[in-house]
XYZ file of C-alpha atoms in Angstrom:
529
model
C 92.189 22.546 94.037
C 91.629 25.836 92.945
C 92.160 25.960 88.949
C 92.039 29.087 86.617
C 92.478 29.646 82.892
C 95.308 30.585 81.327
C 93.293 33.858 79.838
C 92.090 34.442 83.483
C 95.975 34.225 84.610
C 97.117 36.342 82.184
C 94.492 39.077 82.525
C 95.461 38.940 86.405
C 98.865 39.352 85.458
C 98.251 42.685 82.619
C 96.401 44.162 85.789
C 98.838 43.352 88.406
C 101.555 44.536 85.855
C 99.387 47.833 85.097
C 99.039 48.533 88.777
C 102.670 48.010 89.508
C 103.498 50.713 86.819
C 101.232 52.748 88.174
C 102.632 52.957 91.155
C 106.038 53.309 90.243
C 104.905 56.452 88.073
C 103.589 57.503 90.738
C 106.419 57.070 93.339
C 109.278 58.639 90.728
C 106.960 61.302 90.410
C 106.933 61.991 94.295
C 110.386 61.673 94.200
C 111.658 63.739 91.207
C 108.944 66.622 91.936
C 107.755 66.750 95.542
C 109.931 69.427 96.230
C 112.839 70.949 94.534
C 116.056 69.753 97.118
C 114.740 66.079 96.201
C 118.320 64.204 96.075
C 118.587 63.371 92.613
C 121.753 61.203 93.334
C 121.608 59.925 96.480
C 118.995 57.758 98.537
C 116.146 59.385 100.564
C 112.634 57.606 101.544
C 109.645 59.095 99.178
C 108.439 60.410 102.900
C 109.055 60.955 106.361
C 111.940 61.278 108.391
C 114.995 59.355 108.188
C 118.455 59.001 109.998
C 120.912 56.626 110.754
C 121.979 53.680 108.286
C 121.522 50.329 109.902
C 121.684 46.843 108.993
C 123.984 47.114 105.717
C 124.460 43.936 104.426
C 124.307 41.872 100.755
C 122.514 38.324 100.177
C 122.057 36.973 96.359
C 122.616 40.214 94.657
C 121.152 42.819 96.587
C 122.696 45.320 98.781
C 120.260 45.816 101.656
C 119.825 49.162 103.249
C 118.077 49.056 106.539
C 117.564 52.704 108.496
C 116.609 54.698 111.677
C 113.003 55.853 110.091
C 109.815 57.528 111.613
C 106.513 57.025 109.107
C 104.476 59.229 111.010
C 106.261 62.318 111.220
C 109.463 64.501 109.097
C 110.981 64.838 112.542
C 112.674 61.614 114.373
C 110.103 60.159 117.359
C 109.721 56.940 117.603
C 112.015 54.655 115.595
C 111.131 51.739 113.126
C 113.760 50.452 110.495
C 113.022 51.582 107.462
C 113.652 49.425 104.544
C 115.891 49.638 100.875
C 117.604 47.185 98.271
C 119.630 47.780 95.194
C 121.393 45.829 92.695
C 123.656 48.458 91.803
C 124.409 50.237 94.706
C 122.930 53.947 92.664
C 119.158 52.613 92.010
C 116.937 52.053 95.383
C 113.904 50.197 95.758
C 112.005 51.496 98.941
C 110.593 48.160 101.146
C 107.677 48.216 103.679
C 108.907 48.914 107.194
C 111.271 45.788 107.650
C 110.967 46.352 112.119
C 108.332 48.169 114.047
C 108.562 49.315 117.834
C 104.769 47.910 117.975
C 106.124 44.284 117.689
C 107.752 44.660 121.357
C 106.115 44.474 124.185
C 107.478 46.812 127.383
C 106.160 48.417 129.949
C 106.853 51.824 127.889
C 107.062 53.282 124.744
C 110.030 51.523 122.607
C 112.315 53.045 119.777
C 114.265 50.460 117.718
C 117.901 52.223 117.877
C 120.803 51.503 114.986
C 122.174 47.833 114.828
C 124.043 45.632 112.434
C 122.897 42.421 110.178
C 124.539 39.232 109.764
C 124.364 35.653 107.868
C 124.430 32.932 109.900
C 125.602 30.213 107.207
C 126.631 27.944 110.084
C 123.135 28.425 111.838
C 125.209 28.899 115.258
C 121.809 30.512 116.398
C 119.442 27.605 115.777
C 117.494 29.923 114.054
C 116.895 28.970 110.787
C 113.839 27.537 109.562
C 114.627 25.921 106.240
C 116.984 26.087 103.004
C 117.588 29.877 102.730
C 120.284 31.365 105.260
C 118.826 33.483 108.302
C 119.477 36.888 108.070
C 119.690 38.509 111.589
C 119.226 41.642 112.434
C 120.470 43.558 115.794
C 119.369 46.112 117.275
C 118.993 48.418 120.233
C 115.685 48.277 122.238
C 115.151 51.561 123.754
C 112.996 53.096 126.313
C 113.801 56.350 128.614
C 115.082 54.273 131.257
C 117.068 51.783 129.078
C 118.796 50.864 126.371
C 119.083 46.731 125.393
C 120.428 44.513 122.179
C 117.778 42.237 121.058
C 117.428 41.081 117.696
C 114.667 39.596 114.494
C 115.293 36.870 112.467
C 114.490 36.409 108.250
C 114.223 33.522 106.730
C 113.356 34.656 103.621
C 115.867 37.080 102.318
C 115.138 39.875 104.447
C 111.674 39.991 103.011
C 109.773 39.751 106.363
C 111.510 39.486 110.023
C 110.001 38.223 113.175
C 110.760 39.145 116.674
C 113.022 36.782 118.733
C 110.959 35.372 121.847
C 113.679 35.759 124.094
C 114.663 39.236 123.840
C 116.657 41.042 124.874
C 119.669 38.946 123.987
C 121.758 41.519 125.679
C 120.344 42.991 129.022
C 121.626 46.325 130.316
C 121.323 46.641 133.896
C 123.931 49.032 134.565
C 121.486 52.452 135.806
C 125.148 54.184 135.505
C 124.931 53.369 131.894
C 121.803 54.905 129.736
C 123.319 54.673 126.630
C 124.096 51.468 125.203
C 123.602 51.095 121.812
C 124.407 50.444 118.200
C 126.033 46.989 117.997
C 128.063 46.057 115.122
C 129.196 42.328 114.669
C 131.926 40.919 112.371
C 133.620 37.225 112.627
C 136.523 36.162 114.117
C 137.578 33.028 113.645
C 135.269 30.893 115.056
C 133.413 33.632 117.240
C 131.409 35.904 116.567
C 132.440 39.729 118.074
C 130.143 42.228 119.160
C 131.078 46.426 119.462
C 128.493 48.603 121.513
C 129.046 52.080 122.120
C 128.854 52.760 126.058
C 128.584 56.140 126.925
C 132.355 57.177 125.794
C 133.726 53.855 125.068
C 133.202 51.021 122.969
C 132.756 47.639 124.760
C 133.540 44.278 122.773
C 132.194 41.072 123.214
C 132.062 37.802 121.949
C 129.809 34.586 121.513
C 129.811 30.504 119.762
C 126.066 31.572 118.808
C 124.716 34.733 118.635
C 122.437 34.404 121.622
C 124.452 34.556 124.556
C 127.556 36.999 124.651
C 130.400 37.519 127.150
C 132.141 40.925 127.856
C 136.169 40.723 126.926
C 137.212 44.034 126.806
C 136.515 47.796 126.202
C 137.838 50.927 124.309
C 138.398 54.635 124.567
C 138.526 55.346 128.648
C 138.875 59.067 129.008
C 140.793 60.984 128.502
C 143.675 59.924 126.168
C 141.749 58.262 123.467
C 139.865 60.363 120.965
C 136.904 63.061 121.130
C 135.032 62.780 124.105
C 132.770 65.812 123.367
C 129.698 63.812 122.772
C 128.349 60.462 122.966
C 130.087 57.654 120.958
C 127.750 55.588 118.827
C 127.547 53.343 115.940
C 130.763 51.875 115.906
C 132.644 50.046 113.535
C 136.052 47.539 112.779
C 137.219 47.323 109.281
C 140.304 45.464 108.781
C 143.567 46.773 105.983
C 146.414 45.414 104.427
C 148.960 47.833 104.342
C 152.458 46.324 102.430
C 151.999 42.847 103.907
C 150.761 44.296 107.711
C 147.338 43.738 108.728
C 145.769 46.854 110.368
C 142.573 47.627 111.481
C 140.352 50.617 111.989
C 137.511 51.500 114.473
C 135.113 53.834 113.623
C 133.159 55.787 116.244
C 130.643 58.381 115.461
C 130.529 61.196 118.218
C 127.310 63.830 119.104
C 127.872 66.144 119.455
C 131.762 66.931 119.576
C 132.703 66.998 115.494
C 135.672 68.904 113.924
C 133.130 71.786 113.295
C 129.718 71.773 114.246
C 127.722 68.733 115.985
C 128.109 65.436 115.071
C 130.555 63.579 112.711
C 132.582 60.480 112.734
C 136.350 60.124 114.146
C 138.213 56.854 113.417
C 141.187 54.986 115.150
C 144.221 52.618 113.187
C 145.540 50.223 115.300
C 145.614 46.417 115.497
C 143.155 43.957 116.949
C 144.170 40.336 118.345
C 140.230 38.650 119.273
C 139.575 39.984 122.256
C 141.352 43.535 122.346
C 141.578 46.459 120.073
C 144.336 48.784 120.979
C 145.279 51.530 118.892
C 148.446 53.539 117.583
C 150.065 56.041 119.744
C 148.484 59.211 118.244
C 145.719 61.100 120.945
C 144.385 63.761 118.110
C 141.137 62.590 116.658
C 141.410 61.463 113.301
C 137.892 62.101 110.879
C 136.700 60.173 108.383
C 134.345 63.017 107.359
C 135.143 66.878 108.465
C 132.261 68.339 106.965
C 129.354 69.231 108.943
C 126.412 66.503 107.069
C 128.237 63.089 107.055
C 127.395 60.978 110.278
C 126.965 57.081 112.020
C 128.528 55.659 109.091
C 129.076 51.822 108.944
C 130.130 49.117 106.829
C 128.361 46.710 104.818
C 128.432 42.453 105.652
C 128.944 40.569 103.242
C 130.296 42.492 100.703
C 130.930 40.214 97.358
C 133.945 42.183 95.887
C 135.326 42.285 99.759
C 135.453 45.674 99.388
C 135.078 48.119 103.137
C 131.614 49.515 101.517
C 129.916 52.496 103.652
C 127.296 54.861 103.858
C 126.545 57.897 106.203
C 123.293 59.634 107.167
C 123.538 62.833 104.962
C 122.680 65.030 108.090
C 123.312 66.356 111.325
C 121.781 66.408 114.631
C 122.306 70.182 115.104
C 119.653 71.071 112.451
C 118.832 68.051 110.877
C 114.988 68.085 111.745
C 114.515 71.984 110.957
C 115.939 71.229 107.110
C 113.131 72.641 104.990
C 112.016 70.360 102.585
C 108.361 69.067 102.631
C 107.545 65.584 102.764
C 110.356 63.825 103.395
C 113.589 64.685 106.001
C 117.009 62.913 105.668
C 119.234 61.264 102.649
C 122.551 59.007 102.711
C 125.781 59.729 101.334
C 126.907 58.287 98.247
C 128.730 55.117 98.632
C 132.265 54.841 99.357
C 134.887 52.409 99.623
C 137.326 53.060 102.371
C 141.290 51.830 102.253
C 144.400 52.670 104.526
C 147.621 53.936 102.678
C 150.626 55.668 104.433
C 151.189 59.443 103.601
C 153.746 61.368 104.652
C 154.424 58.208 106.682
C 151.356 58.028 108.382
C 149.039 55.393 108.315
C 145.502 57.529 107.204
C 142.449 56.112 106.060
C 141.367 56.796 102.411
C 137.598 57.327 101.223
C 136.361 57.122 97.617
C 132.988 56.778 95.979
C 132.263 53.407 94.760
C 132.983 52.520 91.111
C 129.592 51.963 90.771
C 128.293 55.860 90.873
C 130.580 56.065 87.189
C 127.469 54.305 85.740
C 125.357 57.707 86.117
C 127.673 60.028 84.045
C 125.789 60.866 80.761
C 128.320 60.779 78.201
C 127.163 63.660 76.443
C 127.974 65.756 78.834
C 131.779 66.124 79.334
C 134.500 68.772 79.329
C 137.993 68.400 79.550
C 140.828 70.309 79.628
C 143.390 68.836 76.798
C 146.352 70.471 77.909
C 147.408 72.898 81.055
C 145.941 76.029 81.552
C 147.199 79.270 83.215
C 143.882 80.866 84.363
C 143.221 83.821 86.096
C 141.432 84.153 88.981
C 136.996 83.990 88.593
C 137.488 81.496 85.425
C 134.144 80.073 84.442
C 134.035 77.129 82.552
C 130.603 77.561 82.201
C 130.420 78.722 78.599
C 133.085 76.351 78.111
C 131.047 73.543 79.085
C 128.098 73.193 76.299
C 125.566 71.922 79.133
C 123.653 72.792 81.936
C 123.205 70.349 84.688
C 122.211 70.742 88.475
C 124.119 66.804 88.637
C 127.578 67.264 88.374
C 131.143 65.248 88.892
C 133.974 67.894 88.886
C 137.856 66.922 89.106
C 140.417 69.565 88.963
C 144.077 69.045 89.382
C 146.385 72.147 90.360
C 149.920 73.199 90.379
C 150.297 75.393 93.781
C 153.716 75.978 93.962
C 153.455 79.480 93.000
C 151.156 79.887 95.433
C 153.378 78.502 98.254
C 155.141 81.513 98.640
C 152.375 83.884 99.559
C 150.968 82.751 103.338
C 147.520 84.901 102.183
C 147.049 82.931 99.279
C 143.687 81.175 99.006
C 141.398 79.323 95.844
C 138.459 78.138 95.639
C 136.242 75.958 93.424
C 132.287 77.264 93.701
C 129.144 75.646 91.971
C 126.969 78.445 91.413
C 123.895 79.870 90.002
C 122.801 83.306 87.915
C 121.241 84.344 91.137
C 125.035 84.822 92.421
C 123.950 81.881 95.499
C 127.214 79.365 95.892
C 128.487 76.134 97.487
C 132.649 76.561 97.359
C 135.468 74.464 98.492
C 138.517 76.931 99.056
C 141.785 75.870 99.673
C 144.269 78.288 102.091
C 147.887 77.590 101.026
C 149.767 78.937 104.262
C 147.589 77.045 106.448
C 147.510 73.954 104.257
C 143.349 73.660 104.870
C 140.253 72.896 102.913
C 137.223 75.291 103.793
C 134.018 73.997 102.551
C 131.558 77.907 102.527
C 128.088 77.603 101.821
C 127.032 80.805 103.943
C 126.126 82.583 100.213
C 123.857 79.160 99.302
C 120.416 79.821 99.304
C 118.181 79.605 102.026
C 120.190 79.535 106.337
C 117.785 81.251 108.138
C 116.707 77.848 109.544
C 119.367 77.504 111.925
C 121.849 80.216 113.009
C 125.430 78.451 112.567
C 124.272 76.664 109.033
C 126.213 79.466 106.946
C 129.270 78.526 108.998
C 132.184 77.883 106.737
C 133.620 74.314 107.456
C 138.038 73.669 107.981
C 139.451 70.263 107.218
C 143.254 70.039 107.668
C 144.328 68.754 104.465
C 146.709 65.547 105.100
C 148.798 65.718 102.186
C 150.967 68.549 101.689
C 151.941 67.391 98.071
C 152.060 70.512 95.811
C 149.602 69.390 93.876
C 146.034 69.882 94.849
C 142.979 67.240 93.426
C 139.782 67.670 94.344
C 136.478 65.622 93.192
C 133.362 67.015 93.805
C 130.094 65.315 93.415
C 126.831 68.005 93.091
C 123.755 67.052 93.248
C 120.417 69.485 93.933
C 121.099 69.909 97.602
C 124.612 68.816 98.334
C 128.420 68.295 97.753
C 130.686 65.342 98.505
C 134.432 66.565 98.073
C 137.141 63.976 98.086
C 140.562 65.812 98.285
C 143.848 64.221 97.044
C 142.478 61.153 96.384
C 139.910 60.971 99.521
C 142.313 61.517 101.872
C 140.092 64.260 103.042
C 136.773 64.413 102.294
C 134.055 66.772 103.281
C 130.165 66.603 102.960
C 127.731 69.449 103.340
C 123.953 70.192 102.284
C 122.728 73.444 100.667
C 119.294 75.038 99.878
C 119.560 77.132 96.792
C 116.528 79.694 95.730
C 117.910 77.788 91.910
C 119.665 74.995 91.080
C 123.599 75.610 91.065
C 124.949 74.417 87.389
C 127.769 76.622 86.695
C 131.591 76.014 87.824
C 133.794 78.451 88.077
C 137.850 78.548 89.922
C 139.159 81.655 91.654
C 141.576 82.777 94.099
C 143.728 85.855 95.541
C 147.512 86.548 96.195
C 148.910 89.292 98.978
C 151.495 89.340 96.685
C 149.695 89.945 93.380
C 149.715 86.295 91.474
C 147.146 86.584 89.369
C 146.526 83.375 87.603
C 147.861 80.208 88.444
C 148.698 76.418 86.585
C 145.558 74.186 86.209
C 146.915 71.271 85.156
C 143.528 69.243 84.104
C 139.404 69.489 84.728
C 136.849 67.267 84.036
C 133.382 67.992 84.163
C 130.733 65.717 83.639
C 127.229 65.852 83.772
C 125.493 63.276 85.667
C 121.418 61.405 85.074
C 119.096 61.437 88.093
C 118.946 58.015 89.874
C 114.945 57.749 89.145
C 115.496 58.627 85.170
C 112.449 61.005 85.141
């Protein structure tokens, strides 16, 4: 045997400890400083290029955060899966590279597409290896010519994963059919279903095991069912209880083909029986997301508080790899828990942050309106505020009904800076729409339809208007009426925006209107530099 001291141990240990500080310094130093639109709130890899969210799932207290994720370049080539885990959902430790395209062996060059995770408790796979439960991951194994499902296998808490020897589980001989890709897998019962976006159209499919799968049925055949201006991908099937009635909805990202520019994700409620998801009878696409920079959003397995827990790729194929930051490309969304409610007597999916994001509010930092205000329009509640802070969480509530008689009308709620640069979410009364404008934000010149201003049709017409706006260096996440509509955009600002101001217009000469309450509250940087 091989026998130390215990003052040889412990020095090992000062020095390991030392080294691992070090490094940690060193890596929330990259991350606070590299460059100045460093997400301060959300999740983005200290370098490279990232996309897609993959593999969300939880095991023994950690959320695990698997993504599409190039280490050799700040523009996507070929794909690994990147690598994340937090305890809180808000701090992110960065992994090593949990899949590699080098661990394949083809006949060409292979990219390691999005996918899904699961647990197999029952070890229906054969799989497992000893006491700890396999965590599997699945993903797409992609060449020019073809697109296949294959899938790696942990056995110790998704620290390492090895390549199954019989890949591809799922073979894709169809020519017809290049794109096949992103499978998502829940349970049923006692199967196991599959979802892989075909082309336009979701295929499901089922297996006792995880290895061998049958086809049962498909969704979203031209040309009655949803957007069809792009390819579907990443889909997903989160199931609701709506006053005793158990719904479900499928999500299907689209690129391009989004509500404004590019890509973004539409979703479908309807009911699933095992074999067969068939929707409502409503053609219009429904989106969880109109903003231009939410995308491929899917759920996470597992989730201990049962909770329908996403996160979106904070991007969008349009621009995404001309976005000019430095060393890294690509950030997620915040989290958010999704729900159905009926409004207006329409079933209509509901998005929210997660409770967890609360913990970052600094509670030194917080203005709030005590009673309701009549302000006139270009109100800034900066002086008002006592703080400056680039990290902000603003909630407004506002009486419109004035406003209701003038078609013209039009507010708007704008995070700015002293350089006169703004990020606004407006709100046009006779249309009943949210417009998210960040054409006055800082730097466009990267792409030529960036300064577009985004339209979201609102879905409640209640006469009172909430919005919650998250801020952080280089984007906004607005939930509307309770996340009924939500939009998500990213910015480039010469300086940071930390000022909040409310203004609007009337054809008909209203000139202040009935805030009701605000809230403003700073927020701390998830690396606490």
């Amino acid at each position: 045997m091989f026998n130390r001291s215990a003052d040889a141990i412990r020095s090992s240990t000062s020095i390991l400890y030392l080294l691992f500080s070090l490094q940690f310094l060193h890596l929330c130093y990259t991350l606070c400083l590299d460059d100045k639109y460093r997400p301060q709130l959300h999740y983005s890899p200290s370098k490279h290029w990232m996309n897609d969210p993959n593999g969300l799932i939880y095991l023994d207290g950690e959320y695990h955060l698997f993504y599409q994720y190039n280490p050799n370049a700040t523009v996507s080539g070929q794909v690994y899966w990147g690598h994340a885990i937090s305890t809180d959902l808000v701090h992110w430790t960065e992994l090593p590279i949990a899949l590699s395209p080098n661990d394949i062996i083809d006949v060409e060059p292979v990219s390691l597409f999005s996918g899904c995770a699961v647990l197999d408790a029952k070890n229906s796979s054969g799989l497992q290896t000893g006491s700890i439960t396999p965590m599997i991951l699945f993903f797409t194994q992609a060449t020019t010519k073809k697109q296949q499902q294959s899938i790696a296998v942990s056995n110790d808490r998704g620290r390492t994963f090895e390549m199954y020897s019989k890949n591809p589980v799922i073979p894709n001989d169809d020519e017809k059919v290049p794109d096949f890709r992103d499978p998502k897998i829940f349970n049923w019962k006692d199967k196991w279903i599959m979802m892989v976006a075909a082309g336009d159209k979701i295929q499901f499919l089922e297996s006792d095991n995880l290895l061998n799968w049958n086809s049962i049925s498909e969704f979203g055949a031209r040309p009655l069912q949803g957007s069809h201006g792009g390819v579907w991908e990443c889909p997903d099937l989160l199931p609701f209880t709506v006053n005793g009635q158990r719904v479900y909805v499928l999500l299907v990202s689209i690129n391009p083909g989004g509500p404004n520019q590019g890509s973004a994700t539409q979703y479908f409620v309807g009911s699933f029986n095992g074999k067969q998801f068939l929707k409502s009878v409503l053609y219009q696409p429904l989106w969880l997301d109109w903003g231009p920079d939410n995308y491929a959003g899917v759920s996470w397995f597992n989730e201990p508080n049962n909770r329908s827990l996403l996160i979106a790729w904070m991007s969008n194929w349009d621009y995404g790899k001309f976005l000019p930051t430095s060393a890294w490309r690509g950030q997620m969304t915040l989290p958010r828990v999704l729900n159905v409610q009926r409004l207006d007597g329409r079933l209509r999916l509901q998005s929210q942050p997660a409770a967890e994001v609360d913990s970052l509010r600094i509670s030194s930092q917080f203005f709030e309106t005590t009673q309701p205000l009549s302000i006139r329009t270009g109100h800034d509640f900066t002086n008002d505020l006592g703080f400056r802070n680039s990290l902000l969480e603003v909630d407004v509530l506002i009486d419109t009904q004035l406003m209701f008689s003038d078609s013209l009308a039009y507010l708007r709620l704008c995070l700015f800076n002293d350089l006169a640069e703004e990020v606004c979410v407006g709100y046009s009364f006779g249309s009943n729409e949210i417009h998210l404008d960040r054409s006055m934000s800082g730097d466009t010149s990267f792409y030529s339809e960036f300064a577009a201003v985004a339209t979201a049709n609102r879905e409640s017409k209640n006469r009172y208007l909430q919005m919650k706006v998250y801020l952080d260096v280089s984007s906004i996440e607005v939930f509307v009426d309770g996340g009924f509509t939500t939009m998500t955009g990213l910015f480039f600002p010469t300086e940071a925006f930390t000022r909040v101001k409310v203004e609007f217009n009337s054809a008909k000469g209203i000139n202040q209107l009935t805030l009701l309450s605000a809230t403003i509250r700073g927020l701390k940087s998830i690396y606490d530099c």
